[in-house]
CSV table of C-alpha atoms and ligand atoms in Angstrom, one decimal:
chain,number,residue,atom,x,y,z
A,182,UNK,CA,-30.4,40.7,-68.4
A,183,UNK,CA,-30.6,37.0,-69.3
A,184,UNK,CA,-28.5,34.4,-67.5
A,185,UNK,CA,-26.0,33.2,-70.2
A,186,UNK,CA,-25.1,29.7,-70.7
A,187,UNK,CA,-21.1,29.1,-71.2
A,188,UNK,CA,-20.5,29.2,-74.9
A,189,UNK,CA,-19.8,26.4,-77.3
A,190,UNK,CA,-16.3,26.6,-78.5
A,191,UNK,CA,-15.9,25.5,-82.2
A,192,UNK,CA,-12.4,24.2,-82.4
A,193,UNK,CA,-11.2,25.8,-85.8
A,194,UNK,CA,-7.9,24.2,-85.4
A,195,UNK,CA,-9.4,20.6,-85.2
A,196,UNK,CA,-11.4,21.4,-88.2
A,197,UNK,CA,-8.4,22.5,-90.3
A,198,UNK,CA,-6.4,19.8,-89.1
A,199,UNK,CA,-9.0,17.3,-89.9
A,200,UNK,CA,-9.5,18.9,-93.4
A,201,UNK,CA,-5.8,18.7,-94.0
A,202,UNK,CA,-5.4,15.2,-92.7
A,203,UNK,CA,-8.4,14.1,-95.0
A,204,UNK,CA,-6.9,15.2,-98.2
A,205,UNK,CA,-6.3,13.0,-101.1
A,206,UNK,CA,-6.9,9.7,-99.1
A,207,UNK,CA,-6.3,6.2,-100.7
A,208,UNK,CA,-9.3,4.4,-102.4
A,209,UNK,CA,-8.8,1.6,-99.8
A,210,UNK,CA,-9.2,4.0,-96.9
A,211,UNK,CA,-12.2,5.8,-98.4
A,212,UNK,CA,-13.9,2.2,-99.0
A,213,UNK,CA,-13.1,1.3,-95.1
A,214,UNK,CA,-15.1,4.4,-94.2
A,215,UNK,CA,-17.9,3.5,-96.5
A,216,UNK,CA,-18.2,0.1,-95.3
A,217,UNK,CA,-18.2,1.5,-91.5
A,218,UNK,CA,-20.8,3.7,-92.4
A,219,UNK,CA,-22.9,0.9,-93.2
A,220,UNK,CA,-23.0,-0.2,-89.7
A,221,UNK,CA,-25.1,2.9,-88.8
A,222,UNK,CA,-23.1,4.3,-86.1
A,223,UNK,CA,-21.8,7.5,-87.5
A,224,UNK,CA,-18.4,8.7,-88.4
A,225,UNK,CA,-15.6,10.6,-86.8
A,226,UNK,CA,-14.5,14.1,-88.0
A,227,UNK,CA,-11.3,12.8,-89.7
A,228,UNK,CA,-13.4,10.3,-91.7
A,229,UNK,CA,-15.8,12.8,-92.6
A,230,UNK,CA,-12.9,15.1,-93.9
A,231,UNK,CA,-11.7,12.1,-95.8
A,232,UNK,CA,-14.9,11.8,-97.6
A,233,UNK,CA,-15.1,15.3,-98.3
A,234,UNK,CA,-12.0,15.0,-100.3
A,235,UNK,CA,-13.5,12.5,-102.9
A,236,UNK,CA,-13.3,13.5,-106.5
A,237,UNK,CA,-12.9,10.4,-108.6
A,238,UNK,CA,-16.1,9.6,-110.1
A,239,UNK,CA,-16.2,6.0,-109.1
A,240,UNK,CA,-15.7,6.7,-105.3
A,241,UNK,CA,-18.2,9.4,-105.6
A,242,UNK,CA,-20.6,6.9,-107.1
A,243,UNK,CA,-19.8,4.5,-104.2
A,244,UNK,CA,-20.3,7.4,-101.6
A,245,UNK,CA,-23.8,8.1,-103.0
A,246,UNK,CA,-24.8,4.5,-103.1
A,247,UNK,CA,-23.8,3.9,-99.4
A,248,UNK,CA,-25.8,7.1,-98.5
A,249,UNK,CA,-28.7,5.6,-100.5
A,250,UNK,CA,-28.3,2.4,-98.5
A,251,UNK,CA,-28.2,4.1,-95.2
A,252,UNK,CA,-31.2,6.3,-96.0
A,253,UNK,CA,-33.2,3.3,-97.1
A,254,UNK,CA,-32.3,1.2,-94.2
A,255,UNK,CA,-33.2,3.8,-91.6
A,256,UNK,CA,-36.0,5.8,-93.4
A,257,UNK,CA,-37.3,3.2,-95.8
A,258,UNK,CA,-39.5,5.2,-98.4
A,259,UNK,CA,-40.9,7.9,-96.3
A,260,UNK,CA,-40.5,11.5,-96.9
A,261,UNK,CA,-42.2,13.8,-94.6
A,262,UNK,CA,-44.0,16.9,-95.9
A,263,UNK,CA,-44.4,20.2,-94.3
A,264,UNK,CA,-45.3,23.9,-95.1
A,265,UNK,CA,-43.5,27.1,-93.8
A,266,UNK,CA,-45.9,29.7,-92.5
A,267,UNK,CA,-44.3,33.2,-92.4
A,268,UNK,CA,-46.2,35.1,-89.9
A,269,UNK,CA,-44.3,38.4,-89.8
A,270,UNK,CA,-41.4,39.9,-91.9
A,271,UNK,CA,-40.5,42.5,-89.2
A,272,UNK,CA,-36.7,42.6,-88.2
A,273,UNK,CA,-34.5,44.4,-86.4
A,274,UNK,CA,-31.3,42.8,-87.6
A,275,UNK,CA,-29.0,43.5,-90.4
A,276,UNK,CA,-28.0,40.0,-92.0
A,277,UNK,CA,-26.7,41.1,-95.4
A,278,UNK,CA,-28.1,38.1,-97.1
A,279,UNK,CA,-31.7,38.4,-96.2
A,280,UNK,CA,-34.5,40.5,-97.6
A,281,UNK,CA,-36.1,41.0,-94.3
A,282,UNK,CA,-33.0,43.0,-93.0
A,283,UNK,CA,-34.1,46.0,-91.0
A,284,UNK,CA,-32.7,48.6,-93.5
A,285,UNK,CA,-34.1,47.0,-96.5
A,286,UNK,CA,-36.6,49.6,-97.7
A,287,UNK,CA,-37.7,47.4,-100.8
A,288,UNK,CA,-39.5,45.0,-98.7
A,289,UNK,CA,-43.2,46.0,-97.5
A,290,UNK,CA,-43.3,45.1,-93.7
A,291,UNK,CA,-46.1,43.1,-92.2
A,292,UNK,CA,-47.0,41.0,-89.1
A,293,UNK,CA,-50.1,38.9,-89.9
A,294,UNK,CA,-53.1,39.4,-87.4
A,295,UNK,CA,-54.2,36.3,-85.6
A,296,UNK,CA,-57.2,36.3,-88.0
A,297,UNK,CA,-55.0,36.6,-91.1
A,298,UNK,CA,-52.6,33.8,-89.7
A,299,UNK,CA,-56.1,31.5,-89.1
A,300,UNK,CA,-56.7,32.3,-93.0
A,301,UNK,CA,-53.4,30.9,-94.1
A,302,UNK,CA,-54.0,27.9,-91.9
A,303,UNK,CA,-57.0,27.1,-93.3
A,304,UNK,CA,-55.5,27.3,-96.9
A,305,UNK,CA,-52.7,24.9,-95.9
A,306,UNK,CA,-55.3,22.5,-94.3
A,307,UNK,CA,-57.3,22.5,-97.5
A,308,UNK,CA,-54.4,21.4,-99.4
A,309,UNK,CA,-53.8,18.7,-97.0
A,310,UNK,CA,-51.0,19.9,-94.9
A,311,UNK,CA,-50.7,18.6,-91.3
A,312,UNK,CA,-47.3,20.0,-90.2
A,313,UNK,CA,-46.3,23.6,-90.0
A,314,UNK,CA,-43.1,25.3,-89.5
A,315,UNK,CA,-43.8,28.9,-88.1
A,316,UNK,CA,-41.3,31.5,-89.2
A,317,UNK,CA,-40.7,35.1,-88.3
A,318,UNK,CA,-38.0,37.7,-88.4
A,319,UNK,CA,-36.5,39.0,-85.1
A,320,UNK,CA,-38.9,41.6,-84.0
A,321,UNK,CA,-42.5,41.3,-83.0
A,322,UNK,CA,-45.6,43.5,-83.0
A,323,UNK,CA,-46.4,45.5,-79.9
A,324,UNK,CA,-47.3,42.2,-77.6
A,325,UNK,CA,-43.5,41.1,-77.9
A,326,UNK,CA,-42.8,37.5,-78.0
A,327,UNK,CA,-46.4,36.7,-76.8
A,328,UNK,CA,-47.2,37.3,-80.3
A,329,UNK,CA,-45.6,34.0,-81.4
A,330,UNK,CA,-47.4,32.1,-78.6
A,331,UNK,CA,-50.5,33.5,-79.7
A,332,UNK,CA,-49.8,32.6,-83.2
A,333,UNK,CA,-49.1,29.0,-82.2
A,334,UNK,CA,-52.5,28.7,-80.3
A,335,UNK,CA,-54.3,30.2,-83.3
A,336,UNK,CA,-52.6,27.6,-85.6
A,337,UNK,CA,-53.6,24.7,-83.4
A,338,UNK,CA,-57.1,25.8,-82.9
A,339,UNK,CA,-57.8,26.5,-86.4
A,340,UNK,CA,-59.5,23.7,-88.5
A,341,UNK,CA,-61.2,23.2,-91.7
A,342,UNK,CA,-63.5,20.2,-92.5
A,343,UNK,CA,-61.0,17.2,-91.7
A,344,UNK,CA,-58.2,19.5,-91.8
A,345,UNK,CA,-55.9,20.2,-88.6
A,346,UNK,CA,-52.3,21.2,-87.9
A,347,UNK,CA,-51.0,18.3,-85.7
A,348,UNK,CA,-47.5,19.5,-85.4
A,349,UNK,CA,-45.9,23.1,-85.4
A,350,UNK,CA,-42.2,23.4,-85.6
A,351,UNK,CA,-40.9,26.8,-84.9
A,352,UNK,CA,-38.0,28.9,-86.4
A,353,UNK,CA,-37.6,32.0,-84.7
A,354,UNK,CA,-34.6,34.2,-83.3
A,355,UNK,CA,-32.8,32.5,-80.0
A,356,UNK,CA,-34.9,33.1,-76.8
A,357,UNK,CA,-34.3,33.3,-73.1
A,358,UNK,CA,-34.7,30.2,-70.9
A,359,UNK,CA,-37.9,31.6,-69.7
A,360,UNK,CA,-39.3,32.0,-73.3
A,361,UNK,CA,-38.1,28.5,-74.3
A,362,UNK,CA,-40.3,27.2,-71.4
A,363,UNK,CA,-43.2,29.1,-72.8
A,364,UNK,CA,-42.6,27.7,-76.2
A,365,UNK,CA,-42.4,24.2,-74.6
A,366,UNK,CA,-45.8,24.9,-72.8
A,367,UNK,CA,-47.1,25.9,-76.1
A,368,UNK,CA,-46.6,22.2,-77.4
A,369,UNK,CA,-44.3,23.1,-80.2
A,370,UNK,CA,-42.5,20.0,-82.0
A,371,UNK,CA,-39.1,21.0,-83.0
A,372,UNK,CA,-37.3,24.3,-82.4
A,373,UNK,CA,-35.3,24.9,-85.3
A,374,UNK,CA,-32.3,27.7,-85.6
A,375,UNK,CA,-29.4,27.7,-88.0
A,376,UNK,CA,-26.1,29.1,-87.0
A,377,UNK,CA,-25.8,30.4,-90.6
A,378,UNK,CA,-22.0,30.1,-90.4
A,379,UNK,CA,-20.0,28.5,-87.6
A,380,UNK,CA,-17.0,30.5,-88.8
A,381,UNK,CA,-16.7,33.6,-86.4
A,382,UNK,CA,-15.0,35.9,-88.6
A,383,UNK,CA,-17.6,35.4,-91.5
A,384,UNK,CA,-20.3,35.5,-89.0
A,385,UNK,CA,-19.4,39.0,-87.7
A,386,UNK,CA,-19.2,40.2,-91.4
A,387,UNK,CA,-22.6,39.2,-92.5
A,388,UNK,CA,-24.3,40.2,-89.1
A,389,UNK,CA,-23.7,43.8,-89.1
A,390,UNK,CA,-26.2,45.1,-86.6
A,391,UNK,CA,-28.8,44.2,-84.1
A,392,UNK,CA,-29.1,41.1,-81.4
A,393,UNK,CA,-28.2,38.6,-84.1
A,394,UNK,CA,-24.3,39.9,-84.2
A,395,UNK,CA,-24.0,38.1,-80.9
A,396,UNK,CA,-22.5,34.6,-82.1
A,397,UNK,CA,-22.4,33.2,-78.7
A,398,UNK,CA,-26.1,34.0,-78.0
A,399,UNK,CA,-27.1,32.2,-81.1
A,400,UNK,CA,-24.8,29.2,-80.8
A,401,UNK,CA,-26.0,28.6,-77.2
A,402,UNK,CA,-29.7,29.0,-78.1
A,403,UNK,CA,-30.0,24.9,-78.5
A,404,UNK,CA,-28.7,24.4,-74.9
A,405,UNK,CA,-31.1,26.8,-73.4
A,406,UNK,CA,-34.0,25.2,-75.6
A,407,UNK,CA,-33.0,21.8,-74.1
A,408,UNK,CA,-32.6,22.9,-70.7
A,409,UNK,CA,-36.2,24.2,-71.0
A,410,UNK,CA,-37.4,20.7,-71.9
A,411,UNK,CA,-37.7,21.0,-75.7
A,412,UNK,CA,-35.7,17.9,-76.7
A,413,UNK,CA,-36.3,18.0,-80.4
A,414,UNK,CA,-34.0,20.6,-81.8
A,415,UNK,CA,-33.1,21.4,-85.4
A,416,UNK,CA,-29.8,23.0,-86.6
A,417,UNK,CA,-28.4,24.3,-89.6
A,418,UNK,CA,-25.9,26.2,-92.0
A,419,UNK,CA,-26.7,28.6,-94.7
A,420,UNK,CA,-24.4,27.2,-97.1
A,421,UNK,CA,-22.7,29.7,-99.5
A,422,UNK,CA,-21.3,32.1,-96.6
A,423,UNK,CA,-18.2,30.1,-95.9
A,424,UNK,CA,-16.3,26.9,-96.9
A,425,UNK,CA,-19.0,23.8,-96.7
A,426,UNK,CA,-16.2,21.5,-95.6
A,427,UNK,CA,-15.5,23.9,-92.6
A,428,UNK,CA,-19.2,24.2,-91.8
A,429,UNK,CA,-20.0,20.3,-92.0
A,430,UNK,CA,-17.3,19.7,-89.4
A,431,UNK,CA,-18.2,22.6,-87.3
A,432,UNK,CA,-21.8,21.1,-87.4
A,433,UNK,CA,-20.3,17.9,-86.1
A,434,UNK,CA,-18.6,19.7,-83.1
A,435,UNK,CA,-22.2,21.5,-82.2
A,436,UNK,CA,-23.7,17.9,-82.5
A,437,UNK,CA,-21.1,16.4,-80.3
A,438,UNK,CA,-21.5,19.1,-77.8
A,439,UNK,CA,-25.3,18.5,-77.7
A,440,UNK,CA,-24.7,14.7,-77.2
A,441,UNK,CA,-22.1,14.9,-74.5
A,442,UNK,CA,-24.3,17.5,-72.6
A,443,UNK,CA,-27.9,16.2,-73.0
A,444,UNK,CA,-27.3,12.7,-74.2
A,445,UNK,CA,-29.0,13.3,-77.5
A,446,UNK,CA,-28.2,15.1,-80.7
A,447,UNK,CA,-30.3,17.3,-83.0
A,448,UNK,CA,-33.4,16.0,-84.3
A,449,UNK,CA,-32.9,17.5,-87.8
A,450,UNK,CA,-30.3,19.4,-89.8
A,451,UNK,CA,-31.3,21.8,-92.3
A,452,UNK,CA,-29.1,22.5,-95.3
A,453,UNK,CA,-30.4,25.8,-97.0
A,454,UNK,CA,-28.2,27.3,-99.9
A,455,UNK,CA,-28.0,31.0,-100.3
A,456,UNK,CA,-30.7,32.0,-102.7
A,457,UNK,CA,-31.2,35.7,-104.4
A,458,UNK,CA,-33.0,37.8,-102.2
A,459,UNK,CA,-34.5,41.4,-102.7
A,460,UNK,CA,-32.0,44.0,-101.7
A,461,UNK,CA,-29.2,41.7,-100.9
A,462,UNK,CA,-26.2,41.5,-103.3
A,463,UNK,CA,-24.4,38.7,-101.3
A,464,UNK,CA,-27.5,36.5,-101.6
A,465,UNK,CA,-27.2,36.5,-105.5
A,466,UNK,CA,-23.3,36.2,-105.4
A,467,UNK,CA,-22.6,33.7,-102.5
A,468,UNK,CA,-18.9,34.4,-101.3
A,469,UNK,CA,-18.3,30.7,-101.0
A,470,UNK,CA,-20.9,29.0,-103.6
A,471,UNK,CA,-21.6,25.4,-103.1
A,472,UNK,CA,-21.8,23.7,-106.5
A,473,UNK,CA,-24.7,21.0,-107.1
A,474,UNK,CA,-22.2,18.4,-107.2
A,475,UNK,CA,-20.7,19.4,-103.8
A,476,UNK,CA,-24.2,19.9,-102.5
A,477,UNK,CA,-25.2,16.3,-103.2
A,478,UNK,CA,-21.8,15.4,-101.6
A,479,UNK,CA,-22.6,17.1,-98.5
A,480,UNK,CA,-26.0,15.6,-97.8
A,481,UNK,CA,-24.6,12.3,-98.6
A,482,UNK,CA,-21.8,12.7,-96.2
A,483,UNK,CA,-24.2,14.1,-93.3
A,484,UNK,CA,-26.5,11.0,-94.0
A,485,UNK,CA,-23.5,8.7,-93.3
A,486,UNK,CA,-22.0,10.8,-90.5
A,487,UNK,CA,-25.3,11.2,-88.4
A,488,UNK,CA,-27.6,8.6,-89.7
A,489,UNK,CA,-30.3,8.9,-87.1
A,490,UNK,CA,-30.9,12.8,-87.6
A,491,UNK,CA,-33.5,14.0,-90.1
A,492,UNK,CA,-32.3,16.1,-93.0
A,493,UNK,CA,-34.5,18.7,-94.2
A,494,UNK,CA,-34.6,20.1,-97.8
A,495,UNK,CA,-36.7,23.3,-98.5
A,496,UNK,CA,-38.2,24.7,-101.7
A,497,UNK,CA,-35.2,26.8,-102.2
A,498,UNK,CA,-34.0,24.0,-104.4
A,499,UNK,CA,-35.0,23.0,-107.8
A,500,UNK,CA,-37.3,20.0,-108.2
A,501,UNK,CA,-34.7,18.2,-110.0
A,502,UNK,CA,-32.2,18.6,-107.2
A,503,UNK,CA,-34.7,17.9,-104.6
A,504,UNK,CA,-35.4,14.5,-106.1
A,505,UNK,CA,-31.8,13.5,-106.2
A,506,UNK,CA,-31.3,14.2,-102.7
A,507,UNK,CA,-34.1,12.2,-101.5
A,508,UNK,CA,-31.9,9.1,-102.5
A,509,UNK,CA,-28.9,10.5,-100.8
A,510,UNK,CA,-30.5,11.2,-97.4
A,511,UNK,CA,-33.2,13.8,-97.1
A,512,UNK,CA,-36.0,12.8,-95.0
A,513,UNK,CA,-38.1,16.0,-94.9
A,514,UNK,CA,-39.2,18.5,-97.6
A,515,UNK,CA,-41.4,21.6,-97.5
A,516,UNK,CA,-43.8,21.8,-100.5
A,517,UNK,CA,-46.0,24.4,-102.0
A,518,UNK,CA,-44.1,27.1,-100.0
A,519,UNK,CA,-44.4,30.8,-99.8
A,520,UNK,CA,-41.8,33.1,-98.0
A,521,UNK,CA,-43.9,36.2,-97.6
A,522,UNK,CA,-46.5,36.6,-94.6
A,523,UNK,CA,-49.9,36.2,-96.2
A,524,UNK,CA,-48.6,34.4,-99.1
A,525,UNK,CA,-50.9,31.6,-99.2
A,526,UNK,CA,-54.0,33.8,-99.4
A,527,UNK,CA,-52.6,36.5,-101.4
A,528,UNK,CA,-49.9,34.5,-103.5
A,529,UNK,CA,-46.3,35.0,-103.7
A,530,UNK,CA,-45.0,38.5,-103.6
A,531,UNK,CA,-41.2,39.3,-104.4
A,532,UNK,CA,-41.5,42.6,-102.6
A,533,UNK,CA,-42.3,41.0,-99.2
A,534,UNK,CA,-40.8,37.4,-99.6
A,535,UNK,CA,-37.6,36.6,-97.8
A,536,UNK,CA,-35.8,34.8,-100.8
A,537,UNK,CA,-36.8,33.4,-104.1
A,538,UNK,CA,-37.8,29.8,-104.5
A,539,UNK,CA,-36.6,26.9,-106.7
A,540,UNK,CA,-39.6,24.8,-106.5
A,541,UNK,CA,-43.0,26.3,-107.1
A,542,UNK,CA,-45.0,23.3,-107.7
A,543,UNK,CA,-48.2,23.0,-105.5
A,544,UNK,CA,-48.5,20.2,-102.9
A,545,UNK,CA,-50.6,17.8,-105.1
A,546,UNK,CA,-48.0,17.9,-107.8
A,547,UNK,CA,-45.1,17.5,-105.5
A,548,UNK,CA,-47.0,14.3,-103.8
A,549,UNK,CA,-47.5,12.8,-107.0
A,550,UNK,CA,-44.0,13.2,-108.2
A,551,UNK,CA,-42.7,11.8,-104.9
A,552,UNK,CA,-45.0,8.7,-105.1
A,553,UNK,CA,-43.9,8.0,-108.7
A,554,UNK,CA,-40.4,7.9,-107.4
A,555,UNK,CA,-41.3,5.3,-105.1
A,556,UNK,CA,-41.6,7.2,-101.9
A,557,UNK,CA,-44.3,7.6,-99.5
A,558,UNK,CA,-45.2,11.3,-98.8
A,559,UNK,CA,-45.8,11.2,-95.1
A,560,UNK,CA,-47.8,13.7,-92.8
A,561,UNK,CA,-47.2,11.5,-89.6
A,562,UNK,CA,-46.8,13.1,-86.4
A,563,UNK,CA,-47.2,10.0,-84.2
A,564,UNK,CA,-43.8,10.2,-82.6
A,565,UNK,CA,-44.6,13.8,-81.2
A,566,UNK,CA,-48.0,12.9,-80.3
A,567,UNK,CA,-46.8,9.7,-78.3
A,568,UNK,CA,-44.1,11.6,-76.6
A,569,UNK,CA,-41.4,9.9,-78.6
A,570,UNK,CA,-39.2,12.8,-78.7
A,571,UNK,CA,-35.4,13.4,-78.1
A,572,UNK,CA,-33.7,10.3,-76.5
A,573,UNK,CA,-37.1,8.1,-76.8
A,574,UNK,CA,-37.3,9.1,-80.4
A,575,UNK,CA,-33.4,8.0,-80.8
A,576,UNK,CA,-34.2,4.6,-79.0
A,577,UNK,CA,-36.9,4.1,-81.5
A,578,UNK,CA,-35.1,5.0,-84.5
A,579,UNK,CA,-33.4,1.4,-84.9
A,580,UNK,CA,-34.2,0.2,-88.3
A,581,UNK,CA,-36.5,-2.6,-87.5
A,582,UNK,CA,-38.8,-0.6,-85.0
A,583,UNK,CA,-38.8,2.4,-87.6
A,584,UNK,CA,-39.9,0.1,-90.3
A,585,UNK,CA,-42.7,-1.4,-88.1
A,586,UNK,CA,-44.0,1.8,-87.0
A,587,UNK,CA,-43.3,4.5,-89.2
A,588,UNK,CA,-44.1,3.0,-92.6
A,589,UNK,CA,-47.6,2.0,-91.7
A,590,UNK,CA,-48.1,5.5,-90.0
A,591,UNK,CA,-46.7,7.1,-93.1
A,592,UNK,CA,-49.1,5.1,-95.3
A,593,UNK,CA,-52.2,5.8,-93.2
A,594,UNK,CA,-51.5,9.6,-93.5
A,595,UNK,CA,-50.9,9.2,-97.2
A,596,UNK,CA,-54.1,7.5,-97.5
A,597,UNK,CA,-55.9,10.2,-95.6
A,598,UNK,CA,-54.4,12.8,-97.8
A,599,UNK,CA,-55.5,10.9,-101.0
A,600,UNK,CA,-59.1,10.5,-100.0
A,601,UNK,CA,-59.4,14.0,-98.4
A,602,UNK,CA,-57.2,16.2,-100.9
A,603,UNK,CA,-55.8,14.6,-103.8
A,604,UNK,CA,-56.8,15.3,-107.4
A,605,UNK,CA,-58.2,12.3,-109.3
A,606,UNK,CA,-54.7,11.8,-110.9
A,607,UNK,CA,-52.7,11.9,-107.9
A,608,UNK,CA,-55.1,9.7,-106.0
A,609,UNK,CA,-54.9,7.1,-108.8
A,610,UNK,CA,-50.9,7.3,-108.8
A,611,UNK,CA,-51.0,7.3,-104.8
A,612,UNK,CA,-53.2,4.2,-104.7
A,613,UNK,CA,-50.9,2.3,-107.0
A,614,UNK,CA,-47.8,3.4,-105.1
A,615,UNK,CA,-49.3,2.2,-101.7
A,616,UNK,CA,-50.1,-1.1,-103.2
A,617,UNK,CA,-46.5,-1.4,-104.5
A,618,UNK,CA,-45.0,-0.3,-101.2
A,619,UNK,CA,-47.0,-2.7,-99.1
A,620,UNK,CA,-46.0,-5.5,-101.4
A,621,UNK,CA,-42.4,-4.8,-100.5
A,622,UNK,CA,-43.2,-4.8,-96.6
A,623,UNK,CA,-42.5,-7.5,-94.1
A,624,UNK,CA,-45.5,-9.6,-93.3
A,625,UNK,CA,-46.4,-7.8,-90.1
A,626,UNK,CA,-45.7,-4.3,-91.2
A,627,UNK,CA,-48.0,-5.1,-94.4
A,628,UNK,CA,-50.7,-6.5,-92.1
A,629,UNK,CA,-50.5,-3.6,-89.9
A,630,UNK,CA,-50.6,-1.0,-92.7
A,631,UNK,CA,-53.7,-2.7,-94.5
A,632,UNK,CA,-55.7,-2.6,-91.3
A,633,UNK,CA,-54.7,1.1,-90.6
A,634,UNK,CA,-55.7,2.0,-94.3
A,635,UNK,CA,-59.2,0.1,-93.9
A,636,UNK,CA,-59.8,2.2,-90.9
A,637,UNK,CA,-59.0,5.4,-92.7
A,638,UNK,CA,-61.0,4.3,-95.7
A,639,UNK,CA,-64.0,3.7,-93.3
A,640,UNK,CA,-63.6,7.4,-92.3
A,641,UNK,CA,-61.3,7.3,-89.2
A,642,UNK,CA,-58.7,10.0,-89.2
A,643,UNK,CA,-55.4,10.3,-87.5
A,644,UNK,CA,-54.8,6.6,-87.3
A,645,UNK,CA,-51.2,5.8,-86.0
A,646,UNK,CA,-49.4,3.2,-83.9
B,775,SAM,N1,-35.1,35.5,-88.2
B,775,SAM,C1,-34.7,34.3,-87.5
B,775,SAM,C2,-33.5,33.8,-87.8
B,775,SAM,O1,-32.8,34.5,-88.4
B,775,SAM,O2,-32.9,33.0,-87.2
B,775,SAM,C3,-35.7,33.2,-87.9
B,775,SAM,C4,-36.2,33.2,-89.4
B,775,SAM,S1,-35.1,33.4,-90.7
B,775,SAM,C5,-36.4,34.0,-91.4
B,775,SAM,C6,-35.0,31.6,-91.2
B,775,SAM,C7,-33.6,31.3,-91.9
B,775,SAM,O3,-33.8,31.8,-93.4
B,775,SAM,C8,-32.6,31.9,-91.6
B,775,SAM,O4,-31.8,31.0,-90.4
B,775,SAM,C9,-31.5,32.0,-92.8
B,775,SAM,O5,-30.8,30.7,-92.7
B,775,SAM,C10,-32.5,31.6,-93.9
B,775,SAM,N2,-32.2,32.6,-95.0
B,775,SAM,C11,-32.1,34.0,-94.8
B,775,SAM,N3,-31.9,34.6,-96.0
B,775,SAM,C12,-31.8,33.6,-97.0
B,775,SAM,C13,-31.4,33.7,-98.3
B,775,SAM,N4,-31.2,34.7,-99.0
B,775,SAM,N5,-31.4,32.5,-98.9
B,775,SAM,C14,-31.7,31.2,-98.3
B,775,SAM,N6,-32.1,31.3,-97.1
B,775,SAM,C15,-32.0,32.5,-96.2
B,776,SF4,FE1,-34.0,38.9,-89.8
B,776,SF4,FE2,-33.6,36.3,-89.8
B,776,SF4,FE3,-33.6,37.5,-92.1
B,776,SF4,FE4,-31.6,37.9,-90.2
B,776,SF4,S1,-32.1,35.9,-91.3
B,776,SF4,S2,-32.6,39.5,-91.4
B,776,SF4,S3,-32.7,37.8,-88.4
B,776,SF4,S4,-35.3,37.5,-90.8
């Protein structure tokens, strides 16, 4: 039996009292909160609750433009891109919203062999990806958790021409301290795990069998990960299971717990919304659906509440909604995704996918779109490679420093992409976008970017500062 860390208490009374306290606040108070948010030091639970109560269109507009300001000040124009790699859909749990749940006979089960994983990786590399999010259900083939460690090794060792994977983030079920240590030794980037819902009662209703029934084992996973030395962790909520307002405040309590205990909060927050899944009624009819407008609101509020934490948006959402949320605070997106094991080699297969996607566009098209909106598509992995993780990353994550380092790094990885993988149309649009972005940079950052881009054009790869 594993040693258990003391559980994290989500204080529901505090959440409900913040929610009732925050109701129908005066416009003047809301504006005070928005101007405090511009100082980039985050917000309290009561302030967040007050922002959640905004319904007046003018105030909503002010909320969105404040989020835009914060996003732009901290992250500049960068948007980091990654691809999920589903290695297996074997699962022993019964999460009522997921197609991979154990008793769902409508899904074909499959765990990729190491050769199949290498094949998927080559395809992603040939599209231009440098960052992979490894995903699996909670049951492994014969070799147990070693399967995941072997898969990581395979991914890092598979190359194709100039293509290589420089950072693997991992989204697998909660592990023991020893297993987390092994994951750290395998040199993963971020360990990602979503609590799904922080509301205990809802949690037990939707997790009806298997290890995942244990709310406490899951909520304490990030403590074990951090104790094992993984200091970039990614948390999240599956929106649609319970009231989004409750979930955002609970998320803030979880963040505060990590900050108090480890001195640093999560590296990223993911904001998946429930999507239809084969063999799941609840996935098509979320008990507490989040409307598009509330979804934008929640992204904007998170941006203000935890300004230095990355926000990840997956291809669950449509291209249109994804575009809008870039301005509100999203800093990382997946592109060209498949959610079925073997999906890149064999294409999308609804009978083995986890859920259906809202954005089906290939990477090249997403990149052209992102660049035409004035963002820099980035494949940068510099911080992780230079050991700037956890607290060190947060120390660097000050607006000035980020702009001096991250924007040039993003541009050099974007130039690599344009030279090695882009279609002629995307390359032309991309080169134009790069010129425009450099012309808006500080003199120092522009000079640094130009030097790095020249090196890439001369044939050097993986140029970062
Ligand atoms: N099996 C592990 C677990 O449950 O933590 C990790 C991988 S699981 C495939 C990744 C995430 O997919 C889950 O945490 C859940 O939030 C999300 N997910 C499951 N069903 C979904 C659905 N119908 N729509 C959107 N996201 C879903
Ligand atoms: Fe299994 Fe994860 Fe899907 Fe639950 S969400 S059924 S644990 S893959």
